[in-house]
Amino acid sequence: MISTSRLRERLRRGAAHPSVAWVRAKGEEQTAPSPRPPAPWSVAALGELLLVAAGVPFLLPLILVVTTSQAWCFVTALLVLFVSRLTRAQRGRFQALGGLVVPELRSPAEPGSSPPVRLLAWARAGSTYRQLGYHLVVGPVLALVGAVALLGTGAGAVLSTVIGWAWLMPRGTPVRGGHGFPAVAAFTLIGMGLLVAAPWLAVRVARVDRRAARALLGPSRAVELQQRVAVLAESRAGVVDAADAERRRIERDLHDGAQQRLVSLAMNLGLARRTLKDVPPDAMQVIVDAHEEAQAAIAELRDLVRGLHPVVLEDRGLDAALSGIAARAPLPVRLTVSLERRMAPTVEAVAYFVVSEALANVAKHARASRADLTVRQLDRTLHITISDDGVGGADPGKGTGLIGLRKRAASVDGTLAITSPVGGPTTITVELPCEL
Amino acid sequence: MRAVIAEDSVLLRVGLVKVLEAVGYEVVAAVGDSAALLTAVEEHQPQVVVTDVRMPPGFTDEGVRAALLIRRQWPEVAVLLLSQYVEERYAADLLSSNTSGVGYLLKERVANVDDFVDALQRVASGGTALDPEVVAQLLVRRHRDPLERLTPRERDVLGLMAQGHSNTAIAESLVVSDSAVAKHISSIFTKLELPAADATHRRVLAVLRYLGEG
């Protein structure tokens, strides 16, 4: 049996686990605040006091706004002007003293845009207002409470020791008034109380401050998710590319090794078959069989290598490779290709294999007499249409081939649509991005 | 007959030398790249050159470029290109200037020594040899519409014709009479609106011209 508290502890840890908390930015995981605030006067609490103390100077804007009633406009304008610097300063404070990395904000404008555009983007970005909210309201308020906590700590230190130095004070002061010992005892008690309460308050302030900073000074959740998606998309593209490169490597190895040897072997056997005249018929039959086996093996290996990665695709591009597929298809294929330029190699490979598998499907299942294959590039999308005049009834929910096709297209963020009424005809439309 | 071989794979080069020597060619040079090929052709003036398409240093189409140069500089030298895969532009390049004494085969066809030697001899004697896969690809490409007017039989004949076979060879392989083949061919020329010509390579030129430009 696991006790409830341990279970809760596990759950908490689980929540902080990277795979669960994947939407959080890096760095936060390392510094996820301990669930329980540190006890007053522990080393951790002293650290929190430091963090709070470093926050006190940020009280200045609020003080200026409140005290100089005429200058609040000016101060606000200054704040707006220096908002990113202030954010940087606060980020520095949290990183150095709070052990918290507030993720950097990305510039709201596209890089390289003109100053007015940048200004507009800045003025419209939610992050700007969140930062201002922190610097104008949350930060100063917390700094105020923090200052109180710090003052309380100081006062606590002074008052709790009053019993030791009260005799130093002149008569008539509150510490050494006419009341004598009860007053000193009361001051000492109050001081001790402050020594406990003020750090407690500081620790709480620090916690709230951290949360506010993360929420208001860092990127919003939507932006974080966006960044995360970008990272994931990039890493997936990397994986797809790596798989593609690996297939090419295997293709090259096969071509340079096994394929050449097989051709050479078959050539020698063919030569033997042609030139050896006075061998017994049995032996000749063995040679003939071996020669034919070798040629069959060559054909098989060629198909295999083509299935891995067709060299012509790499050398000459999609157009040339597709005409090969169309020519090898067991039914007449009308091919129309209009491409302005080469695609990303991985996209070319996906397009090639999708067409190849789709035509194989047509030949196998559609009972079609002909097929049409159109490949067009429109803007940044590659459109592929494969249609046949067959019996139709292709169901992407059933055929593993069609699911495979869809997965292939999806691996580069492409889409695949099938219309295939029973009785035909079937049309497969594939759209792929030209660049990854 | 004197021959020069250019092939970067040592294994295949040795094999090719063996095959050519076995059928009575004298291999005067066997080299591994296109620069050496051109030097060898200049030096030995062979009757026929067998060359790989992909060779060092670039491993792209060095063989094709060397072949074009040889065809231009020494038109009497027949060239047979071997390629790992079919690329119709190679065929178009090769056949655009002069279709006599050129050939373009898939590399693996050398495994079938008889077919290979047959193609080589056709090329060496001024004919044409195109790989069936090349022809299939040329036929599947653009400008199909006039081709659709052909009957399946006529398409077969056109395919064999484009590979460089003579009427007799076509008749043999389709198991029909010579006159039937001649009839098909004249019908093809009519349908494709091409003036009939008698020399084998002219027919290939006509077919390819039509496919390439028509």
XYZ file of C-alpha atoms in Angstrom:
650
model
C 0.000 0.000 0.000
C 1.174 3.455 -0.810
C 0.255 6.108 1.680
C -1.766 9.030 0.416
C 1.013 11.487 1.047
C 3.512 9.424 -0.927
C 1.023 9.026 -3.701
C 0.545 12.735 -3.803
C 4.291 13.193 -3.839
C 4.543 10.852 -6.822
C 1.838 12.646 -8.668
C 3.589 15.879 -8.062
C 6.840 14.492 -9.378
C 5.031 13.086 -12.342
C 3.702 16.508 -13.145
C 7.209 17.886 -13.107
C 8.492 15.097 -15.345
C 9.622 16.457 -18.741
C 7.458 14.107 -20.783
C 4.352 15.167 -18.910
C 5.174 18.836 -18.644
C 6.397 18.966 -22.221
C 4.673 22.237 -22.961
C 6.852 24.033 -20.512
C 9.908 25.693 -21.849
C 13.317 24.296 -21.116
C 14.964 25.425 -17.929
C 11.722 25.620 -16.060
C 11.843 21.955 -15.328
C 15.162 22.323 -13.574
C 13.892 25.116 -11.409
C 10.343 24.044 -10.748
C 9.740 25.511 -7.294
C 9.586 23.034 -4.486
C 5.946 22.428 -3.667
C 6.364 23.434 -0.074
C 7.825 26.853 0.775
C 11.081 26.707 2.715
C 10.888 27.077 6.470
C 11.757 30.516 7.804
C 15.503 30.834 8.492
C 16.419 27.882 6.392
C 19.125 28.531 3.826
C 16.483 28.467 1.104
C 14.454 31.091 2.936
C 17.531 33.302 3.180
C 17.852 32.995 -0.581
C 14.259 34.077 -0.944
C 14.965 37.068 1.243
C 17.772 38.025 -1.112
C 15.452 37.700 -4.095
C 12.892 39.901 -2.410
C 15.544 42.406 -1.408
C 16.773 42.660 -4.970
C 13.200 43.354 -6.052
C 12.813 46.390 -3.811
C 14.517 48.857 -6.219
C 11.805 48.057 -8.744
C 9.448 49.796 -6.387
C 10.845 53.075 -7.602
C 8.417 53.639 -10.499
C 5.407 53.112 -8.246
C 6.831 55.477 -5.644
C 7.480 58.098 -8.299
C 3.984 57.767 -9.747
C 2.357 58.028 -6.347
C 4.503 60.795 -4.914
C 4.989 63.091 -7.902
C 1.417 63.526 -8.981
C 2.377 65.722 -11.931
C 5.049 63.405 -13.246
C 3.117 60.145 -13.480
C 2.664 60.572 -17.222
C 6.351 61.052 -17.658
C 7.226 58.078 -15.480
C 4.763 55.870 -17.317
C 6.200 56.952 -20.637
C 9.678 56.126 -19.371
C 8.465 52.732 -18.259
C 6.918 52.030 -21.626
C 10.118 53.103 -23.315
C 12.300 50.888 -21.170
C 9.954 47.977 -20.781
C 12.219 45.451 -22.448
C 15.218 46.625 -20.436
C 13.221 46.311 -17.255
C 12.174 42.832 -18.264
C 15.783 41.932 -18.887
C 16.764 43.284 -15.481
C 14.006 41.320 -13.784
C 14.945 38.198 -15.702
C 18.491 38.666 -14.465
C 17.242 38.952 -10.906
C 15.236 35.748 -11.130
C 18.033 33.864 -12.793
C 20.759 34.980 -10.400
C 18.863 34.874 -7.126
C 15.689 32.927 -7.715
C 17.056 30.015 -9.714
C 14.333 30.588 -12.302
C 14.938 30.930 -16.006
C 12.192 33.034 -17.528
C 12.156 32.046 -21.212
C 13.162 34.823 -23.560
C 10.422 36.619 -25.418
C 10.677 36.593 -29.148
C 10.413 39.861 -30.974
C 6.785 40.227 -32.038
C 7.816 41.520 -35.474
C 9.335 39.458 -38.279
C 13.093 39.855 -38.350
C 14.252 42.501 -40.764
C 11.000 44.457 -40.899
C 10.992 48.256 -40.969
C 10.836 50.325 -37.733
C 7.161 51.385 -38.107
C 6.120 47.793 -38.685
C 8.160 46.727 -35.705
C 6.576 49.413 -33.551
C 3.094 48.387 -34.619
C 3.785 44.737 -33.922
C 5.229 45.674 -30.553
C 2.183 47.795 -29.680
C -0.181 45.002 -30.655
C 1.627 42.145 -28.973
C 0.027 40.720 -25.845
C 3.452 40.210 -24.359
C 4.024 43.968 -24.264
C 0.980 44.497 -22.062
C 1.795 41.574 -19.863
C 5.250 43.029 -19.273
C 3.834 46.475 -18.562
C 1.353 44.916 -16.157
C 4.218 43.346 -14.278
C 6.412 46.419 -14.179
C 3.618 48.870 -13.337
C 1.463 46.888 -10.956
C 2.464 43.390 -9.948
C 6.178 43.978 -9.557
C 5.909 47.167 -7.481
C 3.113 45.789 -5.275
C 5.123 42.675 -4.577
C 8.187 44.792 -4.019
C 6.194 46.859 -1.513
C 5.078 43.784 0.398
C 8.617 42.468 0.103
C 9.992 45.704 1.507
C 7.604 45.401 4.424
C 8.787 41.855 4.998
C 12.407 42.961 4.895
C 11.756 45.854 7.233
C 9.893 43.471 9.480
C 12.886 41.164 9.513
C 15.175 44.028 10.391
C 12.810 45.336 13.052
C 12.443 41.806 14.398
C 16.225 41.526 14.692
C 16.389 44.819 16.567
C 13.395 44.255 18.833
C 14.099 40.662 19.765
C 17.439 41.706 21.203
C 16.004 44.676 23.055
C 16.458 42.931 26.342
C 20.203 43.077 25.888
C 20.620 46.746 25.111
C 17.613 48.457 26.647
C 19.802 49.842 29.460
C 21.885 51.694 26.833
C 18.929 53.760 25.819
C 18.144 57.075 27.494
C 15.327 57.081 29.936
C 11.940 58.111 28.621
C 12.251 56.262 25.309
C 9.616 53.596 24.680
C 12.132 50.865 25.427
C 13.169 52.346 28.708
C 10.039 54.109 29.822
C 8.415 54.051 33.146
C 6.942 50.602 32.655
C 10.165 48.744 33.167
C 10.402 45.071 32.410
C 6.918 44.364 30.925
C 7.585 46.780 28.086
C 10.954 45.222 27.296
C 9.441 41.772 27.401
C 6.642 42.848 25.088
C 9.081 44.383 22.602
C 11.212 41.232 22.684
C 8.180 39.048 22.055
C 7.009 41.260 19.217
C 10.530 41.139 17.743
C 10.628 37.377 17.935
C 7.221 37.226 16.343
C 8.434 39.479 13.553
C 11.507 37.328 13.058
C 9.245 34.411 12.286
C 6.500 36.245 10.419
C 8.590 38.533 8.200
C 10.700 35.804 6.537
C 7.536 33.742 6.168
C 5.982 36.668 4.326
C 9.132 37.160 2.219
C 9.075 33.523 1.151
C 5.450 33.867 0.085
C 6.164 37.072 -1.761
C 9.030 35.386 -3.578
C 6.785 32.529 -4.633
C 4.094 34.806 -5.957
C 6.749 36.912 -7.648
C 8.161 33.886 -9.447
C 4.780 32.829 -10.706
C 3.919 36.329 -11.830
C 7.255 36.678 -13.597
C 6.838 33.422 -15.424
C 3.307 34.286 -16.450
C 3.878 37.910 -17.395
C 7.519 38.238 -18.446
C 7.897 34.989 -20.381
C 6.138 33.927 -23.549
C 2.464 33.100 -23.208
C 1.312 29.517 -23.314
C 0.154 29.880 -26.888
C 3.540 31.213 -27.936
C 5.287 28.518 -25.957
C 3.188 25.907 -27.703
C 3.946 27.507 -31.015
C 7.655 27.379 -30.293
C 7.296 23.818 -29.168
C 5.485 22.902 -32.374
C 8.244 24.546 -34.392
C 10.863 22.542 -32.515
C 8.909 19.320 -32.984
C 8.343 19.992 -36.675
C 12.034 20.589 -37.115
C 13.021 17.458 -35.283
C 10.498 15.396 -37.246
C 11.839 16.780 -40.501
C 15.262 15.761 -39.263
C 14.086 12.220 -38.583
C 12.391 11.942 -41.979
C 15.507 13.274 -43.690
C 17.718 10.886 -41.788
C 15.589 7.919 -42.809
C 15.714 9.107 -46.395
C 19.481 9.517 -46.281
C 19.819 6.054 -44.815
C 17.791 4.541 -47.645
C 20.045 6.272 -50.136
C 23.114 4.960 -48.415
C 21.788 1.395 -48.557
C 20.884 1.891 -52.210
C 24.396 3.073 -52.995
C 25.993 0.235 -51.082
C 23.857 -2.317 -52.885
C 24.554 -0.779 -56.243
C 28.283 -0.509 -55.734
C 28.554 -3.935 -54.160
C 26.101 -6.758 -54.600
C 24.559 -5.505 -57.835
C 27.890 -5.137 -59.620
C 29.023 -8.555 -58.459
C 25.811 -10.157 -59.628
C 26.049 -8.550 -63.044
C 29.643 -9.661 -63.308
C 28.687 -13.181 -62.267
C 25.848 -13.324 -64.774
C 28.132 -11.968 -67.439
C 30.665 -14.725 -66.784
C 27.959 -17.361 -66.840
C 26.590 -15.942 -70.060
C 30.044 -16.004 -71.523
C 30.494 -19.610 -70.472
C 27.144 -20.453 -71.996
C 28.161 -18.845 -75.229
C 31.731 -19.995 -75.593
C 31.916 -23.436 -74.005
C 31.119 -25.800 -76.813
C 32.176 -29.265 -75.707
C 30.638 -29.528 -72.250
C 28.252 -32.378 -71.507
C 24.598 -31.348 -71.893
C 23.985 -31.840 -68.154
C 26.741 -29.438 -67.230
C 25.542 -26.953 -69.835
C 22.061 -27.163 -68.371
C 23.510 -26.267 -64.963
C 25.277 -23.284 -66.489
C 22.118 -22.179 -68.249
C 20.084 -22.502 -65.057
C 22.673 -20.587 -63.075
C 22.768 -17.851 -65.694
C 19.015 -17.467 -65.625
C 18.944 -17.502 -61.835
C 21.570 -14.795 -61.766
C 19.581 -12.662 -64.189
C 16.444 -13.143 -62.138
C 18.378 -12.134 -59.056
C 19.569 -8.997 -60.859
C 16.007 -8.095 -61.766
C 14.853 -8.689 -58.202
C 17.687 -6.680 -56.748
C 16.973 -3.867 -59.187
C 13.361 -3.715 -58.076
C 14.475 -3.756 -54.473
C 16.967 -0.964 -55.035
C 14.375 1.066 -56.883
C 12.031 0.582 -53.979
C 14.683 1.902 -51.632
C 15.583 4.982 -53.558
C 15.703 5.423 -57.316
C 18.978 6.968 -58.383
C 17.322 8.733 -61.271
C 15.270 10.678 -58.729
C 18.379 12.051 -57.123
C 20.160 12.744 -60.393
C 17.378 13.960 -62.636
C 14.461 14.780 -60.398
C 10.830 13.865 -60.149
C 9.921 14.282 -63.804
C 12.437 11.735 -65.041
C 11.742 9.317 -62.214
C 7.984 9.456 -62.735
C 8.258 8.693 -66.426
C 10.104 5.546 -65.390
C 7.261 4.504 -63.109
C 4.684 5.287 -65.772
C 6.593 3.266 -68.368
C 6.927 0.261 -66.091
C 3.284 0.266 -65.033
C 1.439 -2.735 -66.474
C -1.269 -0.482 -67.890
C -1.022 2.607 -70.105
C -0.439 5.743 -68.058
C -0.859 9.245 -69.373
C 1.699 11.394 -67.626
C 1.602 15.177 -67.367
C 4.290 16.860 -65.315
C 4.777 20.580 -64.899
C 7.373 21.534 -62.356
C 9.292 24.766 -62.221
C 12.119 23.576 -60.029
C 13.365 20.756 -57.876
C 11.634 20.079 -54.569
C 13.285 19.204 -51.283
C 14.825 15.725 -51.740
C 12.599 14.180 -49.104
C 9.483 15.619 -50.728
C 10.586 14.247 -54.090
C 11.069 10.852 -52.533
C 7.639 10.951 -50.878
C 6.016 12.014 -54.156
C 7.813 9.249 -56.023
C 6.805 6.522 -53.609
C 3.231 7.734 -53.328
C 2.853 7.634 -57.127
C 4.635 4.317 -57.360
C 2.441 2.689 -54.707
C -0.732 4.286 -56.035
C -0.073 2.967 -59.533
C 0.737 -0.461 -58.113
C -2.602 -0.352 -56.302
C -4.377 0.610 -59.513
C -2.766 -2.282 -61.348
C -3.576 -4.722 -58.558
C -7.112 -3.827 -57.541
C -8.792 -1.353 -59.865
C -9.210 -3.500 -62.974
C -8.575 -0.314 -64.908
C -7.664 -0.087 -68.572
C -5.715 3.129 -68.188
C -4.551 5.663 -65.648
C -3.862 9.378 -65.662
C -1.081 10.890 -63.627
C -0.806 14.652 -63.243
C 1.900 16.379 -61.247
C 1.755 20.128 -60.911
C 3.463 22.705 -58.794
C 1.262 25.550 -57.632
C 2.997 28.120 -55.479
C 4.583 26.138 -52.693
C 2.476 23.030 -53.036
C 2.967 19.961 -55.153
C -0.321 18.590 -56.451
C -0.452 14.991 -57.589
C -3.564 13.451 -59.099
C -3.785 9.783 -59.961
C -7.005 8.680 -61.572
C -8.065 5.479 -63.253
C -11.108 4.164 -65.075
C -11.406 1.096 -62.864
C -14.138 -0.357 -60.702
C -13.629 1.983 -57.737
C -14.665 1.053 -54.237
C -11.251 1.753 -52.749
C -11.714 2.255 -49.027
C -8.940 4.026 -47.169
C -10.309 2.552 -43.956
C -9.657 -0.988 -45.134
C -6.715 -1.105 -47.464
C -3.410 -0.974 -45.678
C -1.900 0.305 -48.911
C -3.986 3.445 -48.796
C -3.257 3.986 -45.125
C 0.421 3.643 -45.945
C 0.051 6.219 -48.711
C -1.644 8.611 -46.347
C 1.088 8.117 -43.772
C 3.743 8.737 -46.368
C 2.093 12.009 -47.339
C 1.581 12.963 -43.699
C 5.256 12.449 -42.927
C 5.992 15.706 -44.736
C 2.769 17.447 -43.662
C 1.041 16.506 -46.892
C -2.559 15.442 -47.387
C -4.147 12.665 -49.375
C -7.766 12.479 -50.508
C -9.498 9.594 -52.249
C -12.774 9.581 -54.112
C -13.678 6.106 -55.139
C -17.370 5.350 -55.523
C -18.237 1.713 -56.092
C -18.295 1.269 -59.847
C -15.474 3.749 -60.248
C -13.630 5.700 -61.240
C -11.048 6.324 -58.507
C -9.169 9.562 -58.065
C -6.401 10.073 -55.540
C -5.296 13.620 -54.856
C -2.114 14.267 -52.950
C -0.828 17.651 -51.859
C 2.680 18.020 -50.531
C 4.637 21.081 -49.459
C 7.531 21.745 -51.824
C 9.899 22.608 -49.016
C 10.125 21.165 -45.554
C 37.328 -4.821 -84.528
C 39.062 -2.501 -82.119
C 37.114 -1.452 -79.043
C 37.646 0.880 -76.099
C 35.878 0.273 -72.809
C 35.220 2.925 -70.158
C 33.756 1.677 -66.885
C 34.744 2.702 -63.384
C 33.811 -0.557 -61.690
C 36.842 -2.806 -62.054
C 34.735 -5.941 -61.825
C 32.494 -4.969 -64.719
C 35.375 -3.592 -66.730
C 37.214 -6.896 -66.581
C 33.990 -8.722 -67.430
C 33.315 -6.488 -70.409
C 36.833 -7.001 -71.710
C 36.336 -10.751 -71.441
C 32.995 -10.668 -73.245
C 34.240 -8.443 -76.056
C 37.364 -10.501 -76.561
C 35.346 -13.706 -76.527
C 33.224 -12.489 -79.428
C 36.218 -11.377 -81.448
C 36.804 -7.736 -80.570
C 40.243 -6.454 -79.843
C 40.030 -4.342 -76.678
C 42.753 -1.764 -77.164
C 42.050 0.155 -73.984
C 39.932 -0.287 -70.852
C 39.761 2.870 -68.776
C 37.971 4.144 -65.691
C 36.943 7.715 -66.448
C 35.836 9.965 -69.276
C 39.096 11.907 -69.648
C 41.021 8.681 -70.112
C 38.320 7.531 -72.521
C 38.793 10.550 -74.780
C 42.555 10.125 -74.711
C 42.214 6.434 -75.552
C 39.847 7.130 -78.442
C 42.180 9.728 -79.853
C 45.149 7.438 -79.529
C 43.661 4.166 -80.748
C 40.893 5.284 -83.126
C 38.703 2.282 -82.262
C 35.671 1.220 -84.242
C 33.484 0.985 -81.188
C 33.359 2.466 -77.684
C 31.466 0.945 -74.777
C 31.065 3.435 -71.944
C 29.322 3.725 -68.607
C 27.236 6.872 -68.082
C 28.219 7.557 -64.487
C 31.931 7.863 -64.046
C 34.448 9.773 -61.969
C 34.963 12.508 -61.080
C 31.381 13.781 -60.947
C 29.463 10.504 -61.114
C 26.652 12.083 -63.105
C 26.610 11.986 -66.902
C 30.320 12.050 -67.805
C 29.803 9.108 -70.150
C 27.072 10.868 -72.120
C 29.140 13.996 -72.523
C 32.144 11.979 -73.619
C 29.942 10.063 -76.067
C 28.627 13.294 -77.591
C 32.156 14.603 -77.964
C 33.302 11.397 -79.599
C 30.332 11.433 -81.972
C 31.159 14.973 -82.970
C 34.886 14.594 -83.289
C 35.143 11.081 -84.668
C 31.780 10.336 -86.327
C 33.010 6.982 -87.558
C 33.393 5.667 -83.985
C 30.294 3.811 -82.824
C 29.303 4.385 -79.169
C 27.309 2.125 -76.888
C 26.265 3.744 -73.604
C 25.546 1.678 -70.524
C 23.460 3.255 -67.817
C 22.227 2.209 -64.418
C 18.828 3.692 -65.139
C 16.845 5.002 -68.071
C 16.985 8.705 -68.730
C 15.246 9.769 -71.885
C 17.244 12.944 -72.138
C 20.423 10.908 -72.538
C 18.765 9.099 -75.392
C 17.518 12.331 -76.915
C 20.964 13.959 -76.598
C 22.647 10.963 -78.067
C 20.285 10.554 -80.981
C 19.700 14.188 -81.769
C 22.742 14.616 -83.991
C 23.169 11.287 -85.665
C 21.476 7.991 -84.988
C 23.852 5.720 -86.825
C 26.252 3.797 -84.656
C 24.806 4.686 -81.249
C 23.275 2.599 -78.556
C 21.884 3.098 -75.087
C 21.341 0.101 -72.860
C 20.642 -0.534 -69.210
C 23.805 -1.694 -67.546
C 22.325 -4.948 -66.401
C 21.664 -6.009 -70.004
C 25.297 -7.048 -70.251
C 24.339 -9.981 -68.041
C 22.538 -11.433 -71.016
C 25.610 -11.801 -73.150
C 23.797 -12.785 -76.336
C 21.481 -9.765 -76.317
C 24.335 -7.499 -75.384
C 26.592 -8.756 -78.143
C 23.721 -8.507 -80.596
C 23.146 -4.865 -79.650
C 26.863 -4.134 -79.746
C 27.189 -5.583 -83.208
C 24.222 -3.581 -84.411
C 25.817 -0.406 -83.117
C 29.262 -1.278 -84.453
C 27.849 -1.840 -87.911
C 26.231 1.590 -87.952
C 22.836 0.686 -86.560
C 21.018 1.702 -83.403
C 20.325 -0.129 -80.192
C 17.949 1.316 -77.649
C 17.021 -0.455 -74.475
C 13.401 -1.643 -74.476
C 12.938 0.272 -71.247
C 14.162 3.469 -72.884
C 11.720 3.002 -75.704
C 8.879 2.225 -73.301
C 9.619 5.445 -71.485
C 9.776 7.462 -74.645
C 6.463 6.050 -75.737
C 4.751 6.780 -72.439
C 5.739 10.408 -72.470
C 4.097 13.470 -73.840
C 2.451 13.722 -77.223
C 0.610 10.535 -76.662
C -2.473 11.573 -78.536
C -1.334 10.741 -82.085
C 0.136 7.523 -80.689
C -3.264 6.542 -79.403
C -4.382 6.188 -82.966
C -2.026 3.249 -83.329
C -3.325 -0.259 -82.853
C -1.634 -2.340 -80.136
C 0.164 -4.300 -82.840
C 1.444 -1.118 -84.422
C 2.643 0.045 -81.025
C 4.598 -3.193 -80.654
C 6.139 -2.677 -84.068
C 6.971 0.957 -83.265
C 8.616 -0.126 -80.021
C 10.820 -2.700 -81.701
C 11.558 -0.307 -84.508
C 12.662 2.307 -82.025
C 14.982 -0.202 -80.382
C 16.765 -0.427 -83.690
C 15.588 -3.738 -85.027
C 15.299 -4.452 -88.726
C 12.060 -5.520 -90.378
C 13.201 -9.117 -90.419
C 14.053 -9.045 -86.718
C 10.695 -7.486 -85.928
C 8.891 -10.089 -88.004
C 10.751 -12.833 -86.176
C 10.073 -11.525 -82.733
C 6.375 -10.889 -83.395
C 6.016 -14.139 -85.368
C 4.522 -12.481 -88.455
C 5.636 -12.202 -92.050
C 7.993 -9.536 -93.354
C 5.301 -8.058 -95.511
C 2.952 -7.744 -92.529
C 5.637 -5.783 -90.693
C 6.166 -3.553 -93.720
C 2.446 -2.919 -93.846
C 2.334 -2.002 -90.155
C 5.278 0.327 -90.560
C 3.827 2.187 -93.485
C 0.577 2.493 -91.551
C 2.493 3.893 -88.558
C 4.232 6.440 -90.759
C 0.911 7.465 -92.223
C -0.720 7.822 -88.833
C 2.235 9.752 -87.430
C 2.451 11.798 -90.597
C 6.056 10.848 -91.253
C 7.532 10.180 -94.668
C 8.625 6.543 -94.813
C 12.352 5.886 -95.164
C 14.184 2.659 -95.567
C 17.344 2.855 -93.488
C 16.937 1.491 -89.959
C 18.504 4.436 -88.182
C 16.349 6.906 -90.100
C 13.309 5.242 -88.720
C 14.641 5.565 -85.197
C 15.463 9.171 -85.860
C 11.982 9.715 -87.171
C 10.390 8.073 -84.173
C 12.543 9.976 -81.729
C 12.194 13.258 -83.545
C 8.518 12.805 -83.441
C 8.517 11.900 -79.753
C 10.968 14.607 -78.838
C 9.653 17.529 -80.807
C 6.299 16.642 -82.235
